[in-house]
Amino acid sequence: MIRAVVFDCFGVLASDGWLPYKARHFGDDPERMEQATELNRQVDAGIISFNDFMRSIADMAGLSEAEARQQIENNIPDEDVFAIIARLKPRYKIGLLSNAGDNWLNDIFTPEQVAQFDAVALSYDMGHSKPEFVAYQTIARRLDVVPEECIFIDDQPRYVAGAEAAGMHGILYTDAEHLQTELTRLMQLS
């Protein structure tokens, strides 16, 4: 039985500025791509601060920190996904699980959007990031459900696979219409 639906932030609830930035500035250099990926892993795990991450990533790209921030932090909420959440909210617990280097939910989303979440688990705060098993366990525990009672939605296949390995039902996000179709299908099975 499905009791909770858990959403990723960047690439699902809001646009993702980091992946296009990384591809644009480091995509032609595998060594710098790996270095940028490692810096991102460190900030998501809370090992380095977001400010240190931004300084490093801007320097690597030959940009000012302000220019890097403008490109990376341009995260626009997806109103269609929030409309789906509003329809789910009366019957299901709603969670947010994201690899994030800081808590900027209030900077990206309106207070009404943030209020839709019954529980939030951000990697920098947990010290664990997707696809680590404990990240999925943490959000399930915070929602007071077991992983098998959760649907997890992410735009990255490896994070959906991690959720499924933890016992959750996974949906690979492509767009809001596909998401609604997959949610309906999974909920009918439970």
C-alpha positions as a printed NumPy array, in Angstrom:
array([[  0.   ,   0.   ,   0.   ],
       [  1.372,   3.408,  -0.968],
       [  1.309,   5.916,   1.881],
       [  3.917,   8.483,   0.776],
       [  5.309,  10.119,  -2.341],
       [  8.865,  11.472,  -2.215],
       [ 10.198,  14.01 ,  -4.696],
       [ 13.707,  15.005,  -5.72 ],
       [ 14.268,  18.748,  -5.886],
       [ 16.531,  19.712,  -8.8  ],
       [ 15.279,  18.404, -12.122],
       [ 11.842,  17.477, -10.713],
       [ 10.405,  20.148,  -8.388],
       [ 12.584,  22.868,  -9.906],
       [ 14.886,  23.279, -12.855],
       [ 18.472,  22.177, -12.33 ],
       [ 21.154,  24.794, -12.915],
       [ 24.114,  22.625, -11.842],
       [ 24.065,  19.888, -14.505],
       [ 23.913,  22.312, -17.461],
       [ 26.663,  24.42 , -15.843],
       [ 28.889,  21.385, -15.39 ],
       [ 28.313,  20.223, -18.978],
       [ 28.845,  23.706, -20.433],
       [ 32.087,  24.474, -18.587],
       [ 33.684,  21.059, -18.095],
       [ 32.036,  18.706, -20.591],
       [ 35.03 ,  18.69 , -22.958],
       [ 37.584,  17.921, -20.215],
       [ 37.066,  14.589, -18.394],
       [ 39.563,  15.484, -15.648],
       [ 37.865,  18.808, -14.807],
       [ 34.457,  17.119, -15.122],
       [ 35.545,  14.586, -12.495],
       [ 36.948,  17.356, -10.29 ],
       [ 33.66 ,  19.302, -10.522],
       [ 31.671,  16.134,  -9.771],
       [ 33.823,  15.468,  -6.704],
       [ 33.369,  19.033,  -5.438],
       [ 29.618,  18.618,  -5.879],
       [ 29.707,  15.332,  -3.962],
       [ 31.612,  17.043,  -1.132],
       [ 29.177,  19.943,  -0.828],
       [ 26.179,  17.582,  -0.982],
       [ 27.702,  15.5  ,   1.827],
       [ 28.343,  18.586,   3.972],
       [ 32.133,  18.117,   3.769],
       [ 32.721,  21.585,   2.301],
       [ 30.534,  24.676,   2.551],
       [ 28.39 ,  25.876,  -0.328],
       [ 30.427,  29.101,  -0.46 ],
       [ 33.667,  27.119,  -0.798],
       [ 32.042,  25.023,  -3.53 ],
       [ 30.937,  28.13 ,  -5.432],
       [ 34.38 ,  29.743,  -5.193],
       [ 36.068,  26.577,  -6.486],
       [ 33.58 ,  25.926,  -9.285],
       [ 33.715,  29.574, -10.446],
       [ 37.523,  29.53 , -10.479],
       [ 37.548,  26.288, -12.462],
       [ 35.244,  27.832, -15.075],
       [ 37.125,  31.143, -15.211],
       [ 34.066,  33.036, -13.985],
       [ 33.374,  35.375, -11.123],
       [ 31.521,  33.822,  -8.214],
       [ 28.519,  36.03 ,  -9.052],
       [ 28.438,  34.739, -12.647],
       [ 28.652,  31.119, -11.464],
       [ 25.894,  31.67 ,  -8.908],
       [ 23.646,  33.221, -11.548],
       [ 24.014,  30.159, -13.762],
       [ 23.786,  27.508, -11.044],
       [ 21.145,  29.057,  -8.786],
       [ 18.607,  29.805, -11.513],
       [ 16.167,  27.144, -10.29 ],
       [ 12.552,  27.689, -11.359],
       [  9.758,  25.75 ,  -9.578],
       [  7.693,  23.446, -11.799],
       [  4.106,  24.541, -11.235],
       [  2.744,  21.413, -12.947],
       [  4.523,  19.168, -10.445],
       [  3.245,  21.261,  -7.542],
       [ -0.291,  20.897,  -8.966],
       [  0.178,  17.114,  -8.81 ],
       [  1.412,  17.422,  -5.215],
       [ -1.691,  19.431,  -4.303],
       [ -3.868,  16.614,  -5.644],
       [ -1.854,  13.961,  -3.762],
       [ -1.639,  15.815,  -0.447],
       [ -5.075,  14.918,   0.957],
       [ -4.362,  11.163,   0.672],
       [ -0.575,  10.773,   0.866],
       [  2.351,  12.035,   2.891],
       [  4.674,  14.16 ,   0.769],
       [  8.443,  14.089,   1.171],
       [ 11.453,  15.787,  -0.344],
       [ 14.798,  13.972,  -0.657],
       [ 17.56 ,  15.874,  -2.395],
       [ 21.3  ,  15.964,  -2.776],
       [ 21.775,  19.579,  -1.792],
       [ 24.728,  21.578,  -0.527],
       [ 22.554,  23.86 ,   1.608],
       [ 18.936,  24.462,   2.565],
       [ 17.695,  26.989,   0.035],
       [ 14.137,  25.696,  -0.205],
       [ 12.776,  29.051,   0.952],
       [ 14.854,  30.768,  -1.747],
       [ 13.456,  28.583,  -4.546],
       [  9.889,  27.869,  -3.43 ],
       [  7.027,  29.896,  -2.021],
       [  6.035,  29.331,   1.622],
       [  2.9  ,  27.566,   0.347],
       [  4.999,  25.171,  -1.739],
       [  7.377,  24.402,   1.139],
       [  4.376,  23.763,   3.405],
       [  3.316,  20.863,   1.142],
       [  6.166,  18.695,   2.487],
       [  5.525,  16.56 ,   5.529],
       [  9.25 ,  15.778,   5.769],
       [ 12.466,  16.938,   4.139],
       [ 15.838,  15.172,   3.966],
       [ 18.742,  17.116,   2.451],
       [ 22.095,  15.414,   1.932],
       [ 24.308,  18.134,   3.405],
       [ 22.336,  17.934,   6.658],
       [ 22.102,  14.113,   6.805],
       [ 25.716,  13.51 ,   5.813],
       [ 24.396,  10.964,   3.292],
       [ 23.4  ,  11.441,  -0.306],
       [ 21.495,   9.511,  -2.926],
       [ 21.983,   6.733,  -3.943],
       [ 23.127,   5.719,  -0.436],
       [ 20.616,   3.354,   1.165],
       [ 20.521,   5.407,   4.374],
       [ 19.292,   8.515,   2.492],
       [ 16.131,   6.686,   1.409],
       [ 15.699,   5.154,   4.87 ],
       [ 15.978,   8.602,   6.436],
       [ 13.155,  10.162,   4.418],
       [ 10.923,   7.117,   4.97 ],
       [ 11.564,   7.286,   8.71 ],
       [ 10.85 ,  11.037,   8.778],
       [  7.559,  10.352,   6.984],
       [  6.789,   7.548,   9.482],
       [  6.457,   4.916,   6.742],
       [  8.555,   2.007,   5.511],
       [ 10.332,   2.311,   2.147],
       [  7.943,  -0.191,   0.526],
       [  5.115,   2.294,   1.179],
       [  6.886,   5.067,  -0.773],
       [  7.03 ,   6.163,  -4.369],
       [ 10.245,   8.031,  -5.156],
       [ 10.533,  10.403,  -8.136],
       [ 13.862,  11.58 ,  -9.578],
       [ 15.218,  12.665, -12.962],
       [ 18.467,  10.697, -12.518],
       [ 18.256,   6.935, -13.258],
       [ 20.908,   6.016, -10.656],
       [ 18.889,   7.68 ,  -7.886],
       [ 15.689,   5.902,  -8.937],
       [ 17.655,   2.626,  -8.937],
       [ 18.936,   3.447,  -5.439],
       [ 15.385,   4.017,  -4.213],
       [ 14.233,   0.733,  -5.718],
       [ 17.177,  -1.082,  -4.089],
       [ 16.018,   0.413,  -0.775],
       [ 12.522,  -1.028,  -1.365],
       [ 10.74 ,   2.036,  -2.74 ],
       [  8.737,   2.198,  -5.949],
       [ 10.621,   4.387,  -8.413],
       [  9.561,   6.744, -11.167],
       [ 12.08 ,   8.28 , -13.56 ],
       [ 10.859,  11.838, -14.092],
       [ 10.695,  13.173, -17.629],
       [  7.735,  15.564, -17.442],
       [  4.6  ,  16.202, -15.383],
       [  2.27 ,  14.357, -17.769],
       [  4.351,  11.169, -17.646],
       [  4.642,  11.538, -13.867],
       [  0.857,  11.663, -13.47 ],
       [  0.444,   8.564, -15.649],
       [  3.052,   6.61 , -13.661],
       [  1.638,   7.714, -10.292],
       [ -1.833,   6.58 , -11.327],
       [ -0.471,   3.229, -12.486],
       [  1.502,   2.566,  -9.29 ],
       [ -1.304,   3.689,  -7.006],
       [ -3.784,   1.385,  -8.727],
       [ -1.459,  -1.542,  -8.036],
       [ -1.336,  -0.859,  -4.313]])
